[in-house]
């Protein structure tokens, strides 16, 4: 199944939201006190075609065991982040935010390890 290309508007809104969400989570620590001093990387935001929902890919900078729990906590308190987005973003509708654990770095590490193993065996 071929992936649809995103419109220029979707990409602009996604980049703007990525910046706002990263600042909200990492700079304003009082916004989400449940995650404490954990910093997160917001690697990507994907907007729906109607711009009413967004999938936010995050990577908490913590050990792998806690990652899913932290993503669940962020989803539970996503309404606080949505309020922060509403103040900063100039959008007609503030999108519904759904946070997802970004496993891209895990896959990249696995591929790198496999390539390293192949090079060592030669």
C-alpha positions as a LaTeX table, in Angstrom:
\begin{tabular}{lrrr}
\hline
Residue & $x$ (\AA) & $y$ (\AA) & $z$ (\AA) \\
\hline
Unk1 & 0.00 & 0.00 & 0.00 \\
Unk2 & 1.49 & 3.31 & $-1.08$ \\
Unk3 & 1.72 & 6.04 & 1.51 \\
Unk4 & $-0.08$ & 9.27 & 0.66 \\
Unk5 & 2.02 & 12.36 & 0.44 \\
Unk6 & 1.36 & 15.07 & 2.95 \\
Unk7 & 0.18 & 18.48 & 1.81 \\
Unk8 & 2.34 & 21.52 & 2.34 \\
Unk9 & $-0.15$ & 22.79 & 4.94 \\
Unk10 & 0.05 & 19.52 & 6.89 \\
Unk11 & 3.83 & 19.68 & 6.91 \\
Unk12 & 3.93 & 23.31 & 8.06 \\
Unk13 & 1.42 & 22.72 & 10.86 \\
Unk14 & 3.27 & 19.55 & 11.91 \\
Unk15 & 6.62 & 21.36 & 12.16 \\
Unk16 & 5.06 & 24.20 & 14.12 \\
Unk17 & 3.39 & 21.75 & 16.52 \\
Unk18 & 6.62 & 19.81 & 16.90 \\
Unk19 & 8.43 & 22.94 & 18.09 \\
Unk20 & 5.60 & 24.00 & 20.43 \\
Unk21 & 5.16 & 20.53 & 21.95 \\
Unk22 & 8.91 & 20.07 & 22.49 \\
Unk23 & 9.10 & 23.43 & 24.27 \\
Unk24 & 6.01 & 22.64 & 26.35 \\
Unk25 & 7.31 & 19.28 & 27.52 \\
Unk26 & 10.99 & 20.08 & 28.00 \\
Unk27 & 11.12 & 23.72 & 29.05 \\
Unk28 & 7.95 & 24.14 & 31.10 \\
Unk29 & 8.48 & 21.29 & 33.56 \\
Unk30 & 5.52 & 22.46 & 35.66 \\
Unk31 & 3.22 & 21.48 & 32.79 \\
Unk32 & 3.72 & 17.74 & 33.31 \\
Unk33 & 4.99 & 17.22 & 36.86 \\
Unk34 & 4.18 & 13.49 & 36.66 \\
Unk35 & 7.16 & 12.85 & 34.39 \\
Unk36 & 9.59 & 14.73 & 36.62 \\
Unk37 & 12.93 & 15.71 & 35.14 \\
Unk38 & 12.74 & 13.39 & 32.14 \\
Unk39 & 13.50 & 15.11 & 28.86 \\
Unk40 & 11.90 & 13.92 & 25.65 \\
Unk41 & 12.77 & 14.10 & 22.02 \\
Unk42 & 9.84 & 14.96 & 19.77 \\
Unk43 & 11.05 & 13.34 & 16.58 \\
Unk44 & 8.03 & 13.75 & 14.33 \\
Unk45 & 4.45 & 14.98 & 14.19 \\
Unk46 & 2.05 & 13.60 & 11.60 \\
Unk47 & $-1.12$ & 15.52 & 10.92 \\
Unk48 & $-4.40$ & 14.14 & 9.62 \\
Unk49 & $-5.62$ & 15.68 & 6.35 \\
Unk50 & $-8.27$ & 17.75 & 8.17 \\
Unk51 & $-5.65$ & 18.96 & 10.73 \\
Unk52 & $-7.89$ & 17.90 & 13.62 \\
Unk53 & $-5.67$ & 15.15 & 14.98 \\
Unk54 & $-1.95$ & 14.63 & 15.28 \\
Unk55 & 0.24 & 11.66 & 16.04 \\
Unk56 & 3.28 & 12.82 & 18.01 \\
Unk57 & 6.31 & 10.53 & 18.04 \\
Unk58 & 8.32 & 10.97 & 21.24 \\
Unk59 & 11.37 & 9.33 & 22.71 \\
Unk60 & 11.85 & 9.75 & 26.46 \\
Unk61 & 15.51 & 9.98 & 27.47 \\
Unk62 & 15.31 & 7.21 & 30.03 \\
Unk63 & 15.96 & 3.47 & 30.20 \\
Unk64 & 13.95 & 1.24 & 27.87 \\
Unk65 & 11.88 & $-0.32$ & 30.66 \\
Unk66 & 10.14 & 2.95 & 31.58 \\
Unk67 & 9.52 & 4.23 & 28.05 \\
Unk68 & 6.04 & 2.78 & 27.55 \\
Unk69 & 4.90 & 3.91 & 31.00 \\
Unk70 & 6.09 & 7.45 & 30.33 \\
Unk71 & 4.37 & 7.57 & 26.94 \\
Unk72 & 1.16 & 6.36 & 28.62 \\
Unk73 & 1.47 & 9.11 & 31.25 \\
Unk74 & 2.01 & 11.75 & 28.58 \\
Unk75 & $-1.10$ & 10.48 & 26.75 \\
Unk76 & $-3.08$ & 10.58 & 29.98 \\
Unk77 & $-2.15$ & 14.22 & 30.54 \\
Unk78 & $-2.16$ & 15.25 & 26.88 \\
Unk79 & $-4.97$ & 17.72 & 27.57 \\
Unk80 & $-2.43$ & 19.88 & 29.43 \\
Unk81 & $-0.15$ & 19.90 & 26.42 \\
Unk82 & $-3.13$ & 20.65 & 24.21 \\
Unk83 & $-3.89$ & 23.73 & 26.33 \\
Unk84 & $-0.33$ & 24.89 & 25.90 \\
Unk85 & $-0.57$ & 24.34 & 22.14 \\
Unk86 & $-3.82$ & 26.31 & 22.04 \\
Unk87 & $-2.07$ & 29.32 & 23.58 \\
Unk88 & 0.88 & 29.22 & 21.18 \\
Unk89 & $-0.44$ & 27.91 & 17.87 \\
Unk90 & $-2.59$ & 30.06 & 15.65 \\
Unk91 & $-4.95$ & 27.37 & 14.44 \\
Unk92 & $-8.69$ & 27.33 & 13.98 \\
Unk93 & $-8.89$ & 23.95 & 15.71 \\
Unk94 & $-6.36$ & 22.59 & 18.17 \\
Unk95 & $-5.70$ & 19.02 & 17.08 \\
Unk96 & $-6.26$ & 16.01 & 19.28 \\
Unk97 & $-2.79$ & 14.84 & 20.30 \\
Unk98 & $-1.90$ & 11.16 & 20.45 \\
Unk99 & 1.59 & 10.38 & 21.67 \\
Unk100 & 3.43 & 7.33 & 20.35 \\
Unk101 & 6.73 & 5.80 & 21.39 \\
Unk102 & 9.22 & 6.38 & 18.57 \\
Unk103 & 11.09 & 3.15 & 17.93 \\
Unk104 & 13.09 & 4.47 & 15.00 \\
Unk105 & 16.27 & 4.78 & 17.06 \\
Unk106 & 15.90 & 1.20 & 18.32 \\
Unk107 & 15.61 & $-0.06$ & 14.75 \\
Unk108 & 18.61 & 2.02 & 13.68 \\
Unk109 & 20.70 & 0.53 & 16.52 \\
Unk110 & 19.68 & $-3.01$ & 15.53 \\
Unk111 & 20.63 & $-2.40$ & 11.91 \\
Unk112 & 23.93 & $-0.84$ & 12.95 \\
Unk113 & 24.70 & $-3.86$ & 15.16 \\
Unk114 & 23.85 & $-6.26$ & 12.33 \\
Unk115 & 26.10 & $-4.40$ & 9.93 \\
Unk116 & 28.86 & $-4.39$ & 12.54 \\
Unk117 & 28.47 & $-8.17$ & 13.02 \\
Unk118 & 28.68 & $-8.75$ & 9.27 \\
Unk119 & 31.83 & $-6.60$ & 9.01 \\
Unk120 & 33.45 & $-8.48$ & 11.92 \\
Unk121 & 32.72 & $-11.86$ & 10.34 \\
Unk122 & 34.37 & $-10.98$ & 7.03 \\
\hline
\end{tabular}
